[in-house]
Coordinates of C-alpha atoms and ligand atoms in Angstrom, one line a residue:
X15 CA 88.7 120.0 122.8
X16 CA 91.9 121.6 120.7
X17 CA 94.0 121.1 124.6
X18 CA 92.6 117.8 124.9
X19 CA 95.0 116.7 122.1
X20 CA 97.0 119.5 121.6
X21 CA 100.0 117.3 123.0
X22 CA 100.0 115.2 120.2
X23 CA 99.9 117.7 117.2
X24 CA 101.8 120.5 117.9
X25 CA 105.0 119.1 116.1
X26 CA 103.2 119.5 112.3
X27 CA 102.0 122.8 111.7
X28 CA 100.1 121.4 108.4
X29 CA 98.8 118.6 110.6
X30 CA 97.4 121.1 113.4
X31 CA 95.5 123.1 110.9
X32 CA 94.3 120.1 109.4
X33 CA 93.1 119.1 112.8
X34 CA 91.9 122.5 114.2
X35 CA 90.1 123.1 110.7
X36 CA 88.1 120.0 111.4
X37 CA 87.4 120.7 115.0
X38 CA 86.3 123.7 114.8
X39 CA 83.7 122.8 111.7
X40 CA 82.4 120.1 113.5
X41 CA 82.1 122.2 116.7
X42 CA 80.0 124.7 115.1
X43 CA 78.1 122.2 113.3
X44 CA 77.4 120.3 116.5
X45 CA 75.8 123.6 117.8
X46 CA 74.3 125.0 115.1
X47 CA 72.9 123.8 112.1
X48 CA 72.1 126.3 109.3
X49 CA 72.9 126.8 105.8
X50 CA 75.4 129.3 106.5
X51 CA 77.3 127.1 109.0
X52 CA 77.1 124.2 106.0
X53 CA 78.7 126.5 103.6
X54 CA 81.9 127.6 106.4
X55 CA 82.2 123.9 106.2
X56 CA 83.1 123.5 103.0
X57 CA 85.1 126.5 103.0
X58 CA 87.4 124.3 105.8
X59 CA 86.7 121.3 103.6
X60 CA 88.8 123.4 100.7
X61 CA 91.5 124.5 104.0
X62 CA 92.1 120.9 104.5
X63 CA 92.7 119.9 101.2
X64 CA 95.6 123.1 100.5
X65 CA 96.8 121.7 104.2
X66 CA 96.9 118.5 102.5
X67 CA 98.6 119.6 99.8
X68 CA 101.3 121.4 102.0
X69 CA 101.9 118.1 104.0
X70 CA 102.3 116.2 100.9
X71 CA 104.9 118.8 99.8
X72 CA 106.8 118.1 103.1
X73 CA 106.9 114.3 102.4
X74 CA 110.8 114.1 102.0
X75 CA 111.0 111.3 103.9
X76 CA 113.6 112.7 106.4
X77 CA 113.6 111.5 110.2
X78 CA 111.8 114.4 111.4
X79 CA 108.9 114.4 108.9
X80 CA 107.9 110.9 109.4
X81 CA 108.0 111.2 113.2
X82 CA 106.2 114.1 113.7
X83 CA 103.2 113.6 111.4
X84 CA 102.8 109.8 112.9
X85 CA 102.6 111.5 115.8
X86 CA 98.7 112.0 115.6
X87 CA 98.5 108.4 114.4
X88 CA 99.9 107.0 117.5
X89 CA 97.8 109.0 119.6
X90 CA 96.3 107.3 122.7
X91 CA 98.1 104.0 120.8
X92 CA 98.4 102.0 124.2
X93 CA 95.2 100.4 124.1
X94 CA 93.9 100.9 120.4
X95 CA 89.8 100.1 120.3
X96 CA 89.9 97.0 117.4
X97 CA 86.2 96.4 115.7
X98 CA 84.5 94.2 118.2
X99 CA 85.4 90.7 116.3
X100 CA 88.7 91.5 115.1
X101 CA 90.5 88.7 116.6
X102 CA 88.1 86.0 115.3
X103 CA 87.7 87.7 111.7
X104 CA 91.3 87.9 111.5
X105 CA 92.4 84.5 112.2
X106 CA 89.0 83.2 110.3
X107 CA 89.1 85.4 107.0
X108 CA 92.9 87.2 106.6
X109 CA 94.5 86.2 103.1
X110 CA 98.0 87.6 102.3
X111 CA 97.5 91.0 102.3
X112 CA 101.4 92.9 100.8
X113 CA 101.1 96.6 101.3
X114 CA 104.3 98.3 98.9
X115 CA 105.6 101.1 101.3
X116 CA 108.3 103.6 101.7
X117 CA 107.5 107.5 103.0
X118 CA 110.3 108.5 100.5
X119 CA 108.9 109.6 96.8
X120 CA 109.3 108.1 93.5
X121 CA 111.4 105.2 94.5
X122 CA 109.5 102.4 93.0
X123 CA 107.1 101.9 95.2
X124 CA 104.0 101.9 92.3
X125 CA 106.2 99.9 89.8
X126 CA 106.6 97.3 92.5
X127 CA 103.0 97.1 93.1
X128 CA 101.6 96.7 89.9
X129 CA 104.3 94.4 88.4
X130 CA 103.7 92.0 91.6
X131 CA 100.2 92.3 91.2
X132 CA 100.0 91.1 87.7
X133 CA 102.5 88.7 88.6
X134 CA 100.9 87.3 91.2
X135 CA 97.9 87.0 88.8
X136 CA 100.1 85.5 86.2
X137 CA 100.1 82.7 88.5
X138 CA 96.5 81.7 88.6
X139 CA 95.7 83.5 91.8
X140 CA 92.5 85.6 92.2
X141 CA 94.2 89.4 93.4
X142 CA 92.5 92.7 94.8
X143 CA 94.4 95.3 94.3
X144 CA 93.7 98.6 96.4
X145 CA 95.7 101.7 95.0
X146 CA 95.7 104.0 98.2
X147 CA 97.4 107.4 96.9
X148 CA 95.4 110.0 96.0
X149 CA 98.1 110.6 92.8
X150 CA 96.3 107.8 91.4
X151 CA 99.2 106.6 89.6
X152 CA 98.5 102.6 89.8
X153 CA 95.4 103.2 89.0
X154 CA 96.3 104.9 86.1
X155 CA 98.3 101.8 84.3
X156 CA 94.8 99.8 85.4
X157 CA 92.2 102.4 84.2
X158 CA 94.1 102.4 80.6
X159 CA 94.0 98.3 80.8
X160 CA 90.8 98.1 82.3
X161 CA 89.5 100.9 79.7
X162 CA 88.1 102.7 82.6
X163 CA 88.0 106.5 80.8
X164 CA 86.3 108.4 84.0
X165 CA 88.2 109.6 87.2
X166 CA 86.7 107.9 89.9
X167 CA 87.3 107.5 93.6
X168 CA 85.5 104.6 94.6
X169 CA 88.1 103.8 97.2
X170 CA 86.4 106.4 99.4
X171 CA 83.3 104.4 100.0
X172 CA 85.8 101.7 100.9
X173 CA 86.8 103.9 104.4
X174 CA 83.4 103.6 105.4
X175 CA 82.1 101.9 109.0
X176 CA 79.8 100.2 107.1
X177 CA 81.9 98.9 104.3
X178 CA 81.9 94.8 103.5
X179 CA 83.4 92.4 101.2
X180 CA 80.1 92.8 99.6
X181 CA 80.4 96.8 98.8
X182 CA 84.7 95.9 97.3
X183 CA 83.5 93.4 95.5
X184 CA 81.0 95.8 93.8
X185 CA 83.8 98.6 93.5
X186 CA 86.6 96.6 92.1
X187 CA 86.9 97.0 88.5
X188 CA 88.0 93.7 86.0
X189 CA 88.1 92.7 82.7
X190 CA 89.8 94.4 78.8
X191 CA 92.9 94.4 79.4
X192 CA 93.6 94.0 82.6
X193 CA 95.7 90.7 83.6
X194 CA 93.2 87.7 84.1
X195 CA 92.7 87.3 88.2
X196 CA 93.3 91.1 88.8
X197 CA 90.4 93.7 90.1
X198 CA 91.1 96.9 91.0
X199 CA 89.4 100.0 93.5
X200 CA 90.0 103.4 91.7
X201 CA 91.0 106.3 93.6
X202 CA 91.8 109.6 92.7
X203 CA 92.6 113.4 94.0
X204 CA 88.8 113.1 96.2
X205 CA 90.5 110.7 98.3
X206 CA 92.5 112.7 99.9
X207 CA 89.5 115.3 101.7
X208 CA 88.0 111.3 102.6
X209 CA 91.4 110.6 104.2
X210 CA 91.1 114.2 106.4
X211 CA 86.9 113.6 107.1
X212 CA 88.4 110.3 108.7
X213 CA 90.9 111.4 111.1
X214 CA 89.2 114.7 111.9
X215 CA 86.2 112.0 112.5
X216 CA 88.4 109.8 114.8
X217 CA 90.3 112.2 116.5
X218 CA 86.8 113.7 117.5
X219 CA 86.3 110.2 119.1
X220 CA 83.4 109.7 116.6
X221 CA 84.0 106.4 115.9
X222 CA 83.4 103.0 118.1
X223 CA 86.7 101.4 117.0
X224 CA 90.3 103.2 116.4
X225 CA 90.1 104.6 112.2
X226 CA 93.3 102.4 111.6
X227 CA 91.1 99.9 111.4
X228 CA 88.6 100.7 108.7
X229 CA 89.7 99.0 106.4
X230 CA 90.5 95.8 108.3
X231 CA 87.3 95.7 109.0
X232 CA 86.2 95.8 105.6
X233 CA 88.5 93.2 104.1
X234 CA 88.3 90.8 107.0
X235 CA 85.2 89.5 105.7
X236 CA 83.7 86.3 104.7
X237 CA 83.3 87.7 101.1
X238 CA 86.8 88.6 100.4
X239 CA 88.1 85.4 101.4
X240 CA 85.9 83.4 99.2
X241 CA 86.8 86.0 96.0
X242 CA 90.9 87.0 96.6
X243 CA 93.9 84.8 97.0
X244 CA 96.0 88.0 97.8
X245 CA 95.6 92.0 98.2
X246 CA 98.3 93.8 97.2
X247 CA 98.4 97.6 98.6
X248 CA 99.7 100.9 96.9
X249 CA 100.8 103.4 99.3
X250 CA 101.4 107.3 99.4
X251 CA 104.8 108.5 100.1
X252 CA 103.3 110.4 103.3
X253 CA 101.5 109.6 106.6
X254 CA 97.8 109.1 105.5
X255 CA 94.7 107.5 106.6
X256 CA 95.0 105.2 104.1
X257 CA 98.9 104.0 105.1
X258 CA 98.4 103.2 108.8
X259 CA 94.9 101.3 108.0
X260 CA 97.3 99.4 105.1
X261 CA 100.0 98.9 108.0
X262 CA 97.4 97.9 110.1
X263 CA 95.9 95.4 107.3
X264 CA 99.6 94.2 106.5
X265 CA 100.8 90.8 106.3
X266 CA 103.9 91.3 104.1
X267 CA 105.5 94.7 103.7
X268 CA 107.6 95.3 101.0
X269 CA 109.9 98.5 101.3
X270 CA 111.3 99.3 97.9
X271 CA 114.2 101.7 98.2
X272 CA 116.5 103.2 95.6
X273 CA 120.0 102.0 96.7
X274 CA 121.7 105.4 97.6
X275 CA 122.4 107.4 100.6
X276 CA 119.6 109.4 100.9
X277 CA 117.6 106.8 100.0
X278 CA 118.7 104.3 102.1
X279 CA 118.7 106.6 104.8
X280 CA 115.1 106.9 104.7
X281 CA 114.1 103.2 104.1
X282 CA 116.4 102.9 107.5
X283 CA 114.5 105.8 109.2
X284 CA 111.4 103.5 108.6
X285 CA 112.1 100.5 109.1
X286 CA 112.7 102.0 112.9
X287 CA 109.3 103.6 112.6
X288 CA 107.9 100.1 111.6
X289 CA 108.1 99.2 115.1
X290 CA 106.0 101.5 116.2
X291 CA 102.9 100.5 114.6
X292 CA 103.1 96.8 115.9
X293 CA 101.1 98.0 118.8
X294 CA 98.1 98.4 115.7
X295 CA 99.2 94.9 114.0
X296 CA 101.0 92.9 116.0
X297 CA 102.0 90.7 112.9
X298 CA 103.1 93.5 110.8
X299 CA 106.4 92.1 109.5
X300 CA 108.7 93.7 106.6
X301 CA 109.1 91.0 103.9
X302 CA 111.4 92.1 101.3
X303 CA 113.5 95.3 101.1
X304 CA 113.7 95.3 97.4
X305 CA 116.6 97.5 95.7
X306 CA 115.1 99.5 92.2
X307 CA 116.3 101.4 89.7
X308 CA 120.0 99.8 90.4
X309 CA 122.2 100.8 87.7
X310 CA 123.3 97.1 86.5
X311 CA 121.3 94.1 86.3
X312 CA 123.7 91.7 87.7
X313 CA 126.2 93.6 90.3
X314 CA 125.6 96.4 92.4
X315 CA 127.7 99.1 92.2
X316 CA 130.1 100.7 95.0
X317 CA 127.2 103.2 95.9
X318 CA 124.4 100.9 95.9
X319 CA 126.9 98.0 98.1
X320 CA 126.9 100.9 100.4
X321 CA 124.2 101.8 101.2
X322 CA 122.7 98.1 101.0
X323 CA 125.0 97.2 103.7
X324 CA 124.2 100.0 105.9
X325 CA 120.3 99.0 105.5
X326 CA 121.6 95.9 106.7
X327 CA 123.6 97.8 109.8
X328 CA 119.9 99.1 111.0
X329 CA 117.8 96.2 110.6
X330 CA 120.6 94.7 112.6
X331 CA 120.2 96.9 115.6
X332 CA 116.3 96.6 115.1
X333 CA 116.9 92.8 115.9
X334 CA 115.8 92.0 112.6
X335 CA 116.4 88.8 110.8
X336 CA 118.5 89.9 107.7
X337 CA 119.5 87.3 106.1
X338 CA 116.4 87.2 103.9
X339 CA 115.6 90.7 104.3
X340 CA 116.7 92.0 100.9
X341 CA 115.5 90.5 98.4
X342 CA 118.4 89.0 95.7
X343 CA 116.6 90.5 93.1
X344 CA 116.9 93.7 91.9
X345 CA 114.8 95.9 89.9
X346 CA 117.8 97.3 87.4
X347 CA 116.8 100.4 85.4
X348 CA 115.0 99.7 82.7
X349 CA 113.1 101.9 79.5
X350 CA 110.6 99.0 79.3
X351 CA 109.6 100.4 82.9
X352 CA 109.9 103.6 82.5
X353 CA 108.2 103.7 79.4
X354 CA 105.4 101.6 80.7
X355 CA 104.9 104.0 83.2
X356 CA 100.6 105.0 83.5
X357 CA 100.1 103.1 80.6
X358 CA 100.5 99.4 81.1
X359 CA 102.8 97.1 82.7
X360 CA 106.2 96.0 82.1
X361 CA 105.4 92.8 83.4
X362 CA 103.2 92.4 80.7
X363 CA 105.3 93.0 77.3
X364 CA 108.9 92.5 78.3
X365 CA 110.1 89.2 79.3
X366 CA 113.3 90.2 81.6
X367 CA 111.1 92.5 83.9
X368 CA 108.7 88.9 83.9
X369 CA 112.0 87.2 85.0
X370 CA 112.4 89.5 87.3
X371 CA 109.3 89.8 89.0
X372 CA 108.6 86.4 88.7
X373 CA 112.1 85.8 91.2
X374 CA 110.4 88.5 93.8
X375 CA 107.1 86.1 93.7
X376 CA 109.0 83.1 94.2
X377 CA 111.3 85.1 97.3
X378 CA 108.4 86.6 98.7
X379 CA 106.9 82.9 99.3
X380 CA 103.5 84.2 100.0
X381 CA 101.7 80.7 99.8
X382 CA 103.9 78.5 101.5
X383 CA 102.6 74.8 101.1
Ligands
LIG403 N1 113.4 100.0 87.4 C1 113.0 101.2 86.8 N2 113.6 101.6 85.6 C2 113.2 102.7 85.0 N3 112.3 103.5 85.5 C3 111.7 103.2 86.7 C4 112.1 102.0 87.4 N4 111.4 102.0 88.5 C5 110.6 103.1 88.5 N5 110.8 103.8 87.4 C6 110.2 105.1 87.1 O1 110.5 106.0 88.2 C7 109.3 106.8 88.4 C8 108.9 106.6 89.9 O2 108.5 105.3 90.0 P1 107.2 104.9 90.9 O3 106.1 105.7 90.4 O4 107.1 103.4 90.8 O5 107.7 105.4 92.3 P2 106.8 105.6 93.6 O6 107.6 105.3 94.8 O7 105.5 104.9 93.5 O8 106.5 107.2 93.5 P3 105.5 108.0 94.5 O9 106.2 108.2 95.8 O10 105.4 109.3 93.8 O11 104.3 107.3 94.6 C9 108.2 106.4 87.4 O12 108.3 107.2 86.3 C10 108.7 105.0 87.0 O13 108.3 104.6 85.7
LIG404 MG1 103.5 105.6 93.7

């Protein structure tokens, strides 16, 4: 079994013990069944979850680190097994579904989310908003709106075979505080040992259809169409379960980068990888390239013009359309959003970050007439 795949994750030593930890548990219980063999598997359980830990360490968003740990995602990626009605759910139920990404960390990537969210709220539409890092940070700023005191994890039941529109509707959490229109799924730390249970489950082959598309299958539902105008996504700053099932759910990505060289480095470094996880959505599209934290509000400095142009260079050579690309607004440093920060929302008290947000809405276009 380990050779059968050992092709595909020997570049990430974190990724391989994840993966051989989960093989080998599921080996033994496949054989044998006893109390004894129960409690070796959650002493893996508790191996996964330090691996974890290590490979969120790693997530520097250099070239190497994206490449290798995508790696076991784009395993046998040629022919990926959809759901058996897929095609006809998607084209009968999908609703804009914007999924916030960038592998590097604390680049805005949360503040985007949950500003857009609300905003898009603001504007009479019905949102779901699905926070999928285990951090928890988005749903911090909603629990404290939403008054919701206890850690939960409900997003785990979420990357389920069985999950429906029915089961999210149950799960997602409205009402206090929280801006009219706008549910939310909590997740938290237990996520991520439901992320590893998934692929160790998939790369197994225990599943009928390819994991990426769990969660398609659960928001591609009759249900969720009827209930959501839009689904906006939170994502980890690392390859997880819950990215490439959000890349493969995707209709409008949004990359917010910080506009430095490092940064814009890595936003270039994935907007290559983008490409490779078409062959999963073929409609997977990056929106906006949204610039935060710049240091002015109304002119980029030397530093940020740099490194904005050479964004520009790669999507170039990626045959990318780029004259819409990056967004015209900005995200300028601000305290209102940094003070905001787990606790509510900018969007919500301060009325240049409303201005603000309100020009992405209108530049994203997400319900064209
Ligand atoms: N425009 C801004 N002005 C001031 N502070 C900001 C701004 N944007 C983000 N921040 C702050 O920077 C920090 C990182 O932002 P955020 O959490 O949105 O990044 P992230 O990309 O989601 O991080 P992670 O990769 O850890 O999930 C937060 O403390 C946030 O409040
Ligand atoms: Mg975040």
């Amino acid at each position: 079994m380990f050779s059968e795949y050992s092709d595909n994750l020997g570049l990430i030593a974190s990724v391989l013990g994840i993966f051989g930890a989960g093989v080998a548990t599921h080996s033994f219980l496949n054989s044998r069944k006893t109390d004894h063999l129960k409690q070796e598997l959650e002493q893996y359980k508790e191996e996964i979850d330090r691996l974890s830990s290590n490979l969120e360490a790693e997530s520097g968003a250099t070239q190497d680190s994206f490449t290798q740990s995508s790696e076991v995602w784009l395993k046998n990626n040629k022919n990926p097994v959809t759901f058996p009605d897929y095609a006809s759910r998607k084209h009968k139920y999908s609703i804009p579904t914007i999924v916030i990404s960038n592998l590097k960390g604390g680049v805005g990537k949360t503040t985007v989310s949950t500003n857009l969210a609300t905003t898009i709220a603001s504007k009479g539409k019905r949102v779901l908003f699905l926070d999928l890092d285990w951090q928890g940070s988005a749903t911090r700023a909603f629990s404290t709106l939403g008054r919701l005191t206890e850690r939960r994890s409900d997003i785990d039941q979420v990357f389920a075979e069985t999950a429906n529109g029915i089961l999210i509707k149950s799960l997602a959490r409205t009402g206090y505080d929280l801006p009219q229109g706008l549910s939310f799924v909590p997740t938290y730390k237990q996520f991520a040992a439901k992320e590893n249970e998934c692929m160790i489950k998939w790369l197994k082959g225990s599943y009928e259809f390819d994991a990426h598309y769990l969660l398609s299958k659960a928001l591609l539902d009759p249900v969720i169409h009827e209930e959501y105008d839009a689904i906006v996504i939170d994502t980890p700053p690392r390859i997880t379960t819950g990215l490439v099932n959000a890349l493969t759910c995707a209709t409008h990505l949004i990359i917010p980068t910080i506009l430095d060289d490092i940064s814009a480095e890595a936003a270039e470094s994935y907007i290559s990888s983008i490409e490779r996880f078409k062959v999963y959505n073929s409609s997977l599209r990056i929106s906006k390239i949204i610039g935060c934290m710049t240091y002015n509000g109304t002119k980029l400095n030397q530093t940020e013009e740099n490194a904005r142009k050479s964004i520009i260079r790669r999507a170039k050579s990626e045959n990318l359309q780029t004259n819409t690309l990056i967004a015209n607004q900005w995200i300028p440093r601000r305290s209102a959003i940094q003070q905001a920060a787990g606790n509510h929302l900018a969007v919500m008290r301060n009325k240049e970050i409303r201005e603000i947000f309100d020009n992405i809405y209108q530049e994203l276009d997400l319900f064209p007439q």
